Amino acid sequence: MISDKLGKIVSLCKRRGFIFGGSEIYGGLSSIWDYGHLGAVLKKRIKDAWWDTYVERRGDIVGLDSSIIMREDVFMASGHLEGFNDLLIDCPGCKRRFRVDKMEKINEKVYRCPDCKEENDIQINQPRKFNLMLKTNMSATEDNPYYGYLRPETAQGIFVNFMNVLNTTHKKLPLGIAQIGKAFRNEVTTGSFIFRMKEFEQMEIEYFVAPCDADKAYLYWVKERSDFYIEKIGLKKENMRLREHEKDELAHYAKSCTDVEYNFPFGWSELEGIANRTDFDLREHARVSKKDLSYFDEDSKRKFIPFVIEPSAGVDRTFFAVLCDAYKEEEVKGKMRVVLKIKPNLAPYYVAIFPLLKNRVELVELAKKIFANVKSKIPAVYDDTAAIGKLYRRQDEIGTPFCVTVDVDTLTDEKVTIRDRDAMRQERIGVDKIIEFIKEKIYAND
Ligand code: ATP
């Protein structure tokens, strides 16, 4: 069931072109979504904030862009072929399928179906295992198939390239390898918009350390990553929390794991997991590939397999959290306005430029001229397809922090009215000051 707020966000995404259903004109595809212009830009801003923070501005992390399709042996070694399963149950009443670990447990064997909510608790069928990996035939002929797998996490591309990166960058531990890219899981629990998709994007760092440094690095990354959402993405502190995994909840490879959770309209849910994966991955890849993946430490003259701390974030879930956090309805002069109070430097457009009167040719021409100049320096949009009040509302709904209006006075005094999204304060500034004014405000905290 979607909450009222969630329904409004989904409809805003569609109405304004942030997100569309995948293969929509053919009836859609379950848990697959496409990003329209505004969605693609906002998503890029989120990825850029992450990449800039960790790859561009630090000396201990390098980037990677590894392939999506990988060999079967990779996932034999990683344990995904054997162990990447969800336990699923079917409701005999409405026939919907659910993940056992996400259901409200009433007692050991009996659950209440969250969908049809039958009057009496339903005795659910025996849970079945369901592998989440997507497999593809890479052979040119049907009769002699060989299979590749779409990676279920970007991490494995990092592990198999560990030695390549180490040898080509000449870096020492601690060394992080960062990657942003698509991952694929044949999820069966559907219907939570972009929270759970079959094709999604991750931002992952595998941070390789000496085994004795792993616990300290783990604590560092838990704090670092939760601060990132507040400082760089602008999520409200009160909507964030950390949740440490119980021992019986840990993945087979992890010694410890903490989730960064966000208070979505449907409740607290995972944005990111930070795990101490020990030396499990490198050790297993070394065993299966028969390649030496150990590290020689010049200082101690010791050879060891590094431990790895993994902060693994979802781009789409961060995007979703940004929208939920920013969405506001406010009453202005007796009318409701919807406004996305996104952190200004993440907004798809920093400024929108309008002529006050769309039928005054000289105003339209001047506004277009100003737009062309501003757009060459900062993300901007021009619009003259409605009355001014409506133009403001449109920009409020997509989170544009500033609107500039060109009016009759601009023709003589070379000044425009600039209005800010949140306080709706208006002031007049010189045409030649627009770019500087906006840049100063947008980059004030970065
Ligand atoms: P969940 O318990 O919600 O299924 P997970 O613990 O399986 O998540 P991880 O394997 O830790 O997720 O993946 C790291 C991150 O990748 C998650 O925190 C999330 O942001 C993102 N992610 C994982 N699966 C999906 C998905 N199906 N759709 C969108 N994002 C996802």
Short mmCIF file of C-alpha atoms and ligand atoms in Angstrom, two decimals:
data_model
loop_
_atom_site.label_atom_id
_atom_site.label_comp_id
_atom_site.label_asym_id
_atom_site.label_seq_id
_atom_site.Cartn_x
_atom_site.Cartn_y
_atom_site.Cartn_z
CA MET A 1 0.00 0.00 0.00
CA ILE A 2 1.47 3.38 -0.88
CA SER A 3 1.19 6.20 1.60
CA ASP A 4 -0.30 9.53 0.66
CA LYS A 5 3.11 11.25 0.54
CA LEU A 6 4.64 8.45 -1.45
CA GLY A 7 1.79 8.59 -3.96
CA LYS A 8 2.33 12.33 -4.39
CA ILE A 9 6.06 11.90 -4.95
CA VAL A 10 5.51 9.16 -7.52
CA SER A 11 3.02 11.33 -9.36
CA LEU A 12 5.33 14.37 -9.27
CA CYS A 13 8.15 12.25 -10.71
CA LYS A 14 5.96 11.22 -13.62
CA ARG A 15 4.33 14.63 -14.16
CA ARG A 16 7.59 16.55 -14.25
CA GLY A 17 9.65 13.94 -16.06
CA PHE A 18 11.94 12.65 -13.30
CA ILE A 19 10.98 8.99 -13.68
CA PHE A 20 8.93 6.90 -16.13
CA GLY A 21 7.91 3.25 -16.07
CA GLY A 22 10.28 0.96 -17.99
CA SER A 23 8.97 -0.14 -21.43
CA GLU A 24 5.88 1.86 -20.52
CA ILE A 25 4.13 2.01 -23.90
CA TYR A 26 4.06 -1.80 -23.86
CA GLY A 27 2.49 -1.97 -20.43
CA GLY A 28 5.60 -1.54 -18.27
CA LEU A 29 8.06 -3.95 -16.74
CA SER A 30 7.85 -4.83 -13.08
CA SER A 31 10.46 -3.05 -10.89
CA ILE A 32 12.22 -1.45 -13.88
CA TRP A 33 12.23 2.35 -14.16
CA ASP A 34 13.59 4.93 -16.61
CA TYR A 35 14.89 8.35 -15.60
CA GLY A 36 13.76 11.37 -17.63
CA HIS A 37 15.81 14.55 -18.08
CA LEU A 38 15.36 15.94 -14.55
CA GLY A 39 15.83 12.50 -13.01
CA ALA A 40 18.98 11.83 -15.03
CA VAL A 41 20.45 15.18 -13.99
CA LEU A 42 19.60 14.79 -10.29
CA LYS A 43 21.01 11.27 -10.32
CA LYS A 44 24.20 12.54 -11.94
CA ARG A 45 24.54 15.26 -9.29
CA ILE A 46 24.29 12.63 -6.53
CA LYS A 47 26.91 10.44 -8.21
CA ASP A 48 29.16 13.45 -8.81
CA ALA A 49 28.95 14.45 -5.12
CA TRP A 50 30.07 10.96 -4.14
CA TRP A 51 32.81 10.63 -6.79
CA ASP A 52 34.12 14.10 -6.08
CA THR A 53 34.25 13.49 -2.32
CA TYR A 54 36.00 10.14 -2.48
CA VAL A 55 37.91 9.91 -5.76
CA GLU A 56 38.73 13.48 -6.76
CA ARG A 57 39.50 14.92 -3.35
CA ARG A 58 41.38 12.08 -1.65
CA GLY A 59 44.73 10.50 -2.29
CA ASP A 60 43.91 7.03 -0.93
CA ILE A 61 41.05 6.07 -3.28
CA VAL A 62 41.16 5.45 -7.03
CA GLY A 63 38.33 4.90 -9.50
CA LEU A 64 37.29 1.94 -11.61
CA ASP A 65 34.66 1.23 -14.26
CA SER A 66 34.52 -2.54 -14.66
CA SER A 67 32.20 -4.58 -16.86
CA ILE A 68 28.64 -5.50 -15.93
CA ILE A 69 28.77 -9.00 -17.39
CA MET A 70 31.15 -11.34 -15.65
CA ARG A 71 32.17 -14.97 -15.88
CA GLU A 72 30.44 -17.70 -13.94
CA ASP A 73 33.62 -18.53 -11.98
CA VAL A 74 33.58 -15.03 -10.47
CA PHE A 75 30.27 -15.76 -8.81
CA MET A 76 31.26 -19.26 -7.87
CA ALA A 77 34.16 -17.76 -5.94
CA SER A 78 32.12 -14.91 -4.45
CA GLY A 79 29.46 -17.32 -3.22
CA HIS A 80 26.64 -15.67 -5.17
CA LEU A 81 25.79 -18.74 -7.25
CA GLU A 82 25.47 -20.85 -4.15
CA GLY A 83 24.25 -18.41 -1.57
CA PHE A 84 22.61 -15.35 -3.14
CA ASN A 85 19.10 -16.49 -2.48
CA ASP A 86 15.99 -15.01 -0.99
CA LEU A 87 13.69 -17.26 0.98
CA LEU A 88 10.27 -16.73 -0.53
CA ILE A 89 6.75 -17.62 0.39
CA ASP A 90 3.56 -17.46 -1.61
CA CYS A 91 0.30 -16.39 -0.02
CA PRO A 92 -2.22 -19.10 -0.89
CA GLY A 93 -5.00 -16.48 -0.70
CA CYS A 94 -3.91 -13.67 -3.06
CA LYS A 95 -0.95 -15.59 -4.58
CA ARG A 96 1.49 -12.76 -3.98
CA ARG A 97 5.09 -13.66 -3.27
CA PHE A 98 7.04 -12.25 -0.33
CA ARG A 99 10.53 -12.33 1.14
CA VAL A 100 10.51 -14.15 4.45
CA ASP A 101 13.03 -11.76 6.02
CA LYS A 102 10.83 -8.76 5.27
CA MET A 103 7.63 -10.18 6.76
CA GLU A 104 6.23 -9.41 10.14
CA LYS A 105 6.79 -12.58 12.08
CA ILE A 106 3.90 -13.59 14.30
CA ASN A 107 5.26 -16.93 15.32
CA GLU A 108 7.59 -19.49 13.82
CA LYS A 109 5.23 -20.75 11.12
CA VAL A 110 2.35 -18.36 10.73
CA TYR A 111 2.42 -14.97 9.04
CA ARG A 112 -0.21 -12.46 8.09
CA CYS A 113 -0.16 -11.68 4.39
CA PRO A 114 0.72 -7.95 4.17
CA ASP A 115 -1.20 -7.61 0.95
CA CYS A 116 -4.61 -9.24 1.25
CA LYS A 117 -4.60 -9.14 5.07
CA GLU A 118 -6.97 -12.09 5.36
CA GLU A 119 -9.04 -12.02 8.51
CA ASN A 120 -7.19 -14.95 9.97
CA ASP A 121 -3.47 -15.36 9.83
CA ILE A 122 -2.51 -17.38 6.82
CA GLN A 123 -0.60 -20.57 7.04
CA ILE A 124 2.04 -19.89 4.46
CA ASN A 125 3.51 -22.60 2.24
CA GLN A 126 7.02 -23.85 2.82
CA PRO A 127 9.52 -21.13 1.91
CA ARG A 128 11.50 -21.74 -1.28
CA LYS A 129 14.95 -20.55 -2.31
CA PHE A 130 15.16 -18.16 -5.24
CA ASN A 131 18.49 -17.10 -6.78
CA LEU A 132 18.66 -13.40 -7.53
CA MET A 133 21.26 -13.54 -10.28
CA LEU A 134 20.38 -12.70 -13.89
CA LYS A 135 22.03 -14.99 -16.39
CA THR A 136 22.57 -14.34 -20.07
CA ASN A 137 23.54 -16.54 -22.99
CA MET A 138 26.77 -15.23 -24.51
CA SER A 139 27.08 -17.79 -27.26
CA ALA A 140 26.23 -16.94 -30.86
CA THR A 141 24.35 -20.20 -31.23
CA GLU A 142 21.40 -21.39 -29.18
CA ASP A 143 22.46 -25.04 -29.18
CA ASN A 144 25.86 -24.45 -27.63
CA PRO A 145 25.19 -21.90 -24.90
CA TYR A 146 27.66 -20.45 -22.48
CA TYR A 147 26.56 -18.12 -19.78
CA GLY A 148 27.65 -14.84 -18.33
CA TYR A 149 26.02 -13.16 -15.35
CA LEU A 150 24.92 -9.59 -14.83
CA ARG A 151 26.70 -8.55 -11.66
CA PRO A 152 24.44 -8.32 -8.58
CA GLU A 153 26.86 -5.81 -7.00
CA THR A 154 29.66 -3.73 -8.50
CA ALA A 155 32.05 -5.06 -5.83
CA GLN A 156 33.13 -8.21 -7.65
CA GLY A 157 34.55 -6.15 -10.53
CA ILE A 158 36.73 -4.43 -7.94
CA PHE A 159 37.99 -7.65 -6.35
CA VAL A 160 38.95 -9.26 -9.65
CA ASN A 161 40.87 -6.09 -10.61
CA PHE A 162 42.59 -5.64 -7.25
CA MET A 163 46.03 -6.70 -8.54
CA ASN A 164 45.67 -4.70 -11.78
CA VAL A 165 44.94 -1.57 -9.79
CA LEU A 166 47.67 -2.19 -7.25
CA ASN A 167 50.32 -2.84 -9.91
CA THR A 168 49.39 0.08 -12.13
CA THR A 169 48.88 2.77 -9.48
CA HIS A 170 51.84 1.81 -7.26
CA LYS A 171 49.72 2.62 -4.22
CA LYS A 172 50.17 1.22 -0.75
CA LEU A 173 47.55 0.15 1.75
CA PRO A 174 45.21 1.53 2.90
CA LEU A 175 43.85 1.72 -0.63
CA GLY A 176 40.26 2.25 -1.70
CA ILE A 177 38.85 1.37 -5.12
CA ALA A 178 35.64 3.20 -5.92
CA GLN A 179 33.10 2.35 -8.56
CA ILE A 180 29.69 3.62 -9.66
CA GLY A 181 27.64 1.38 -11.88
CA LYS A 182 24.64 -0.75 -12.60
CA ALA A 183 23.83 -3.92 -10.71
CA PHE A 184 21.05 -6.41 -11.35
CA ARG A 185 18.97 -8.57 -9.04
CA ASN A 186 15.90 -10.54 -9.91
CA GLU A 187 14.00 -9.13 -6.95
CA VAL A 188 10.57 -10.54 -6.29
CA THR A 189 9.30 -8.12 -3.69
CA THR A 190 8.05 -5.36 -5.92
CA GLY A 191 5.86 -2.29 -5.69
CA SER A 192 8.08 0.06 -3.71
CA PHE A 193 8.83 2.41 -6.63
CA ILE A 194 12.59 2.90 -7.06
CA PHE A 195 13.41 1.55 -3.60
CA ARG A 196 13.73 -2.00 -4.89
CA MET A 197 14.50 -2.41 -8.57
CA LYS A 198 15.75 -5.25 -10.74
CA GLU A 199 18.22 -2.90 -12.43
CA PHE A 200 19.74 -0.25 -10.19
CA GLU A 201 22.92 1.68 -9.57
CA GLN A 202 25.41 1.38 -6.76
CA MET A 203 28.26 3.53 -5.49
CA GLU A 204 30.71 1.21 -3.83
CA ILE A 205 34.12 1.54 -2.27
CA GLU A 206 36.23 -1.46 -1.39
CA TYR A 207 38.71 -0.09 1.12
CA PHE A 208 41.65 -2.51 1.48
CA VAL A 209 43.56 -2.47 4.76
CA ALA A 210 45.93 -4.61 6.79
CA PRO A 211 43.88 -7.07 8.91
CA CYS A 212 44.95 -5.33 12.14
CA ASP A 213 43.50 -2.02 10.85
CA ALA A 214 40.12 -3.37 9.79
CA ASP A 215 38.07 -2.63 12.92
CA LYS A 216 39.27 0.96 13.06
CA ALA A 217 38.63 1.50 9.34
CA TYR A 218 35.15 0.02 9.70
CA LEU A 219 34.21 2.52 12.44
CA TYR A 220 35.69 5.35 10.39
CA TRP A 221 33.58 4.48 7.34
CA VAL A 222 30.36 4.12 9.32
CA LYS A 223 30.75 7.68 10.56
CA GLU A 224 32.08 9.08 7.29
CA ARG A 225 29.24 7.66 5.25
CA SER A 226 26.46 8.78 7.57
CA ASP A 227 27.94 12.30 7.67
CA PHE A 228 28.03 12.34 3.85
CA TYR A 229 24.23 12.08 3.58
CA ILE A 230 23.73 15.03 5.88
CA GLU A 231 26.56 17.29 4.70
CA LYS A 232 26.81 16.54 0.97
CA ILE A 233 23.31 15.33 0.12
CA GLY A 234 21.44 17.56 2.56
CA LEU A 235 19.24 14.89 4.19
CA LYS A 236 17.84 15.91 7.57
CA LYS A 237 19.66 14.46 10.54
CA GLU A 238 16.41 13.42 12.24
CA ASN A 239 15.51 11.25 9.22
CA MET A 240 18.74 9.26 9.41
CA ARG A 241 19.85 6.51 11.75
CA LEU A 242 22.44 3.75 11.97
CA ARG A 243 21.48 0.14 12.59
CA GLU A 244 24.05 -2.48 13.40
CA HIS A 245 23.32 -5.99 12.14
CA GLU A 246 22.66 -8.79 14.60
CA LYS A 247 25.09 -11.68 14.29
CA ASP A 248 22.44 -13.96 12.69
CA GLU A 249 21.67 -11.27 10.10
CA LEU A 250 25.21 -10.95 8.75
CA ALA A 251 26.02 -12.03 5.20
CA HIS A 252 28.23 -15.12 4.94
CA TYR A 253 31.33 -13.00 4.21
CA ALA A 254 30.86 -10.26 6.81
CA LYS A 255 32.32 -9.92 10.27
CA SER A 256 30.26 -6.82 11.03
CA CYS A 257 27.82 -4.62 9.17
CA THR A 258 25.96 -1.39 9.86
CA ASP A 259 23.13 -0.04 7.74
CA VAL A 260 22.59 3.65 7.18
CA GLU A 261 18.81 3.93 7.26
CA TYR A 262 16.43 6.65 6.11
CA ASN A 263 12.95 7.28 7.40
CA PHE A 264 11.03 6.73 4.13
CA PRO A 265 7.24 7.27 4.04
CA PHE A 266 6.95 3.48 4.41
CA GLY A 267 9.29 3.33 7.41
CA TRP A 268 12.99 3.10 8.27
CA SER A 269 14.81 1.34 5.43
CA GLU A 270 18.35 0.78 4.21
CA LEU A 271 20.15 3.40 2.13
CA GLU A 272 23.56 1.85 2.44
CA GLY A 273 25.37 -1.01 4.14
CA ILE A 274 28.89 -0.69 5.54
CA ALA A 275 30.47 -4.10 6.02
CA ASN A 276 33.73 -5.54 7.19
CA ARG A 277 34.03 -8.27 4.52
CA THR A 278 37.29 -9.55 6.05
CA ASP A 279 39.62 -11.20 3.51
CA PHE A 280 36.81 -13.44 2.28
CA ASP A 281 36.55 -12.12 -1.27
CA LEU A 282 40.25 -11.87 -2.16
CA ARG A 283 40.93 -15.22 -0.50
CA GLU A 284 38.15 -16.96 -2.45
CA HIS A 285 39.10 -15.35 -5.76
CA ALA A 286 42.71 -16.37 -5.16
CA ARG A 287 41.62 -19.94 -4.43
CA VAL A 288 39.31 -20.30 -7.46
CA SER A 289 41.44 -18.36 -10.00
CA LYS A 290 44.71 -19.80 -8.62
CA LYS A 291 46.25 -16.31 -8.76
CA ASP A 292 48.18 -14.79 -5.89
CA LEU A 293 46.12 -11.89 -4.55
CA SER A 294 48.21 -11.21 -1.47
CA TYR A 295 49.90 -7.94 -0.65
CA PHE A 296 53.50 -7.43 0.39
CA ASP A 297 53.91 -4.77 3.04
CA GLU A 298 57.27 -3.03 2.55
CA ASP A 299 57.41 -1.67 6.11
CA SER A 300 56.74 -4.86 8.05
CA LYS A 301 58.13 -7.13 5.29
CA ARG A 302 55.02 -9.26 5.70
CA LYS A 303 52.78 -10.76 3.07
CA PHE A 304 49.05 -10.99 3.74
CA ILE A 305 45.63 -10.95 2.13
CA PRO A 306 44.12 -7.55 2.86
CA PHE A 307 40.85 -7.14 4.73
CA VAL A 308 38.24 -4.98 3.06
CA ILE A 309 35.74 -2.48 4.40
CA GLU A 310 32.88 -1.90 2.02
CA PRO A 311 30.57 1.12 2.10
CA SER A 312 27.94 0.11 -0.45
CA ALA A 313 25.36 2.77 -1.33
CA GLY A 314 22.40 2.77 -3.70
CA VAL A 315 22.14 5.69 -6.12
CA ASP A 316 18.42 5.19 -6.65
CA ARG A 317 17.66 4.90 -2.94
CA THR A 318 19.63 8.07 -2.26
CA PHE A 319 17.68 9.77 -5.06
CA PHE A 320 14.44 8.56 -3.49
CA ALA A 321 15.49 9.78 -0.05
CA VAL A 322 16.37 13.20 -1.51
CA LEU A 323 12.86 13.52 -2.94
CA CYS A 324 11.16 12.35 0.27
CA ASP A 325 13.27 14.68 2.38
CA ALA A 326 12.76 17.68 0.11
CA TYR A 327 9.05 17.33 -0.67
CA LYS A 328 6.96 20.02 1.05
CA GLU A 329 3.44 21.36 0.69
CA GLU A 330 2.99 24.94 1.83
CA GLU A 331 0.07 27.31 1.87
CA VAL A 332 0.85 30.59 0.11
CA LYS A 333 -1.86 33.28 -0.05
CA GLY A 334 -4.59 30.68 0.38
CA LYS A 335 -3.16 28.37 -2.29
CA MET A 336 -1.12 25.19 -1.92
CA ARG A 337 2.36 25.15 -3.38
CA VAL A 338 4.43 22.00 -3.74
CA VAL A 339 8.12 22.65 -3.36
CA LEU A 340 11.18 20.41 -3.51
CA LYS A 341 13.65 21.88 -1.05
CA ILE A 342 16.62 20.02 -2.52
CA LYS A 343 20.12 21.07 -1.48
CA PRO A 344 20.67 23.85 -4.06
CA ASN A 345 23.82 22.42 -5.68
CA LEU A 346 22.00 19.13 -6.38
CA ALA A 347 19.05 20.79 -8.13
CA PRO A 348 18.76 19.95 -11.86
CA TYR A 349 18.59 23.67 -12.66
CA TYR A 350 20.13 26.35 -10.49
CA VAL A 351 18.06 29.09 -12.10
CA ALA A 352 15.01 29.53 -14.34
CA ILE A 353 14.65 32.61 -16.52
CA PHE A 354 11.30 34.04 -17.65
CA PRO A 355 10.02 37.14 -19.43
CA LEU A 356 7.24 38.68 -17.32
CA LEU A 357 5.04 39.09 -20.40
CA LYS A 358 5.35 36.49 -23.10
CA ASN A 359 3.65 38.64 -25.76
CA ARG A 360 6.17 41.52 -25.48
CA VAL A 361 8.75 40.66 -28.12
CA GLU A 362 11.53 42.82 -26.68
CA LEU A 363 11.14 41.18 -23.23
CA VAL A 364 11.22 37.69 -24.72
CA GLU A 365 14.31 38.53 -26.76
CA LEU A 366 16.13 40.04 -23.79
CA ALA A 367 15.18 37.11 -21.52
CA LYS A 368 16.47 34.62 -24.11
CA LYS A 369 19.70 36.57 -24.43
CA ILE A 370 20.21 36.59 -20.66
CA PHE A 371 19.38 32.86 -20.55
CA ALA A 372 21.96 32.01 -23.24
CA ASN A 373 24.64 33.84 -21.28
CA VAL A 374 23.71 32.33 -17.87
CA LYS A 375 23.31 28.83 -19.30
CA SER A 376 26.88 28.90 -20.61
CA LYS A 377 28.08 29.13 -16.98
CA ILE A 378 25.50 27.43 -14.72
CA PRO A 379 22.60 24.96 -15.19
CA ALA A 380 19.64 27.07 -16.29
CA VAL A 381 16.29 26.76 -18.04
CA TYR A 382 14.16 29.21 -20.01
CA ASP A 383 10.35 29.12 -19.92
CA ASP A 384 7.66 31.40 -21.31
CA THR A 385 4.85 28.94 -21.81
CA ALA A 386 2.58 30.10 -18.97
CA ALA A 387 1.72 33.02 -16.71
CA ILE A 388 4.35 34.00 -14.16
CA GLY A 389 2.59 32.41 -11.15
CA LYS A 390 2.45 29.07 -12.91
CA LEU A 391 6.06 29.34 -14.03
CA TYR A 392 7.13 29.81 -10.40
CA ARG A 393 5.09 26.79 -9.28
CA ARG A 394 6.68 24.60 -11.96
CA GLN A 395 10.17 25.51 -10.81
CA ASP A 396 9.24 25.07 -7.13
CA GLU A 397 8.07 21.54 -7.91
CA ILE A 398 11.38 20.58 -9.49
CA GLY A 399 13.49 22.26 -6.83
CA THR A 400 15.02 25.15 -8.82
CA PRO A 401 16.54 27.41 -6.14
CA PHE A 402 16.27 30.69 -8.09
CA CYS A 403 13.93 32.27 -10.65
CA VAL A 404 14.83 35.38 -12.62
CA THR A 405 12.13 37.55 -14.19
CA VAL A 406 12.82 40.00 -16.98
CA ASP A 407 10.28 42.86 -16.91
CA VAL A 408 9.68 46.16 -18.65
CA ASP A 409 12.05 48.00 -16.29
CA THR A 410 14.87 45.62 -17.24
CA LEU A 411 14.89 47.24 -20.68
CA THR A 412 16.06 50.49 -19.12
CA ASP A 413 17.66 49.77 -15.72
CA GLU A 414 19.36 46.47 -16.72
CA LYS A 415 18.13 44.84 -13.52
CA VAL A 416 16.06 41.69 -13.01
CA THR A 417 13.96 40.33 -10.17
CA ILE A 418 15.48 37.26 -8.56
CA ARG A 419 13.30 35.12 -6.30
CA ASP A 420 14.54 32.40 -4.01
CA ARG A 421 12.68 29.11 -3.77
CA ASP A 422 12.46 28.63 -0.02
CA ALA A 423 11.73 32.08 1.44
CA MET A 424 10.14 33.32 -1.82
CA ARG A 425 12.00 36.58 -1.17
CA GLN A 426 12.45 38.80 -4.21
CA GLU A 427 15.21 41.29 -4.86
CA ARG A 428 16.48 43.26 -7.82
CA ILE A 429 20.00 42.72 -9.05
CA GLY A 430 21.96 43.78 -12.10
CA VAL A 431 21.81 41.51 -15.16
CA ASP A 432 25.61 41.30 -15.03
CA LYS A 433 25.45 40.06 -11.41
CA ILE A 434 23.14 37.03 -11.93
CA ILE A 435 25.83 34.36 -12.32
CA GLU A 436 27.97 35.62 -9.46
CA PHE A 437 24.94 35.98 -7.13
CA ILE A 438 23.77 32.41 -7.76
CA LYS A 439 27.20 30.82 -7.61
CA GLU A 440 27.88 32.48 -4.29
CA LYS A 441 24.66 31.14 -2.76
CA ILE A 442 24.86 27.67 -4.32
CA TYR A 443 28.45 26.96 -3.39
CA ALA A 444 28.28 28.71 0.00
CA ASN A 445 28.59 25.46 1.95
CA ASP A 446 30.81 23.39 -0.33
P1 ATP B 1 17.87 -5.02 1.00
O1 ATP B 1 18.02 -5.71 2.34
O2 ATP B 1 17.04 -3.78 1.06
O3 ATP B 1 17.50 -5.96 -0.09
P2 ATP B 1 20.64 -5.44 0.64
O4 ATP B 1 21.13 -5.53 2.07
O5 ATP B 1 20.45 -6.67 -0.12
O6 ATP B 1 19.33 -4.51 0.60
P3 ATP B 1 23.18 -4.62 -0.32
O7 ATP B 1 23.48 -5.93 -0.93
O8 ATP B 1 23.86 -4.26 0.97
O9 ATP B 1 21.61 -4.47 -0.15
O10 ATP B 1 23.42 -3.50 -1.41
C1 ATP B 1 23.97 -2.24 -1.10
C2 ATP B 1 23.03 -1.11 -1.48
O11 ATP B 1 22.60 -1.24 -2.83
C3 ATP B 1 21.74 -1.07 -0.66
O12 ATP B 1 21.94 -0.42 0.57
C4 ATP B 1 20.83 -0.30 -1.57
O13 ATP B 1 21.03 1.10 -1.45
C5 ATP B 1 21.27 -0.74 -2.95
N1 ATP B 1 20.37 -1.79 -3.43
C6 ATP B 1 20.46 -3.11 -3.19
N2 ATP B 1 19.47 -3.77 -3.81
C7 ATP B 1 18.73 -2.83 -4.46
C8 ATP B 1 17.58 -2.88 -5.29
N3 ATP B 1 17.01 -4.03 -5.59
N4 ATP B 1 17.08 -1.73 -5.79
C9 ATP B 1 17.67 -0.54 -5.50
N5 ATP B 1 18.77 -0.44 -4.74
C10 ATP B 1 19.31 -1.55 -4.22
#
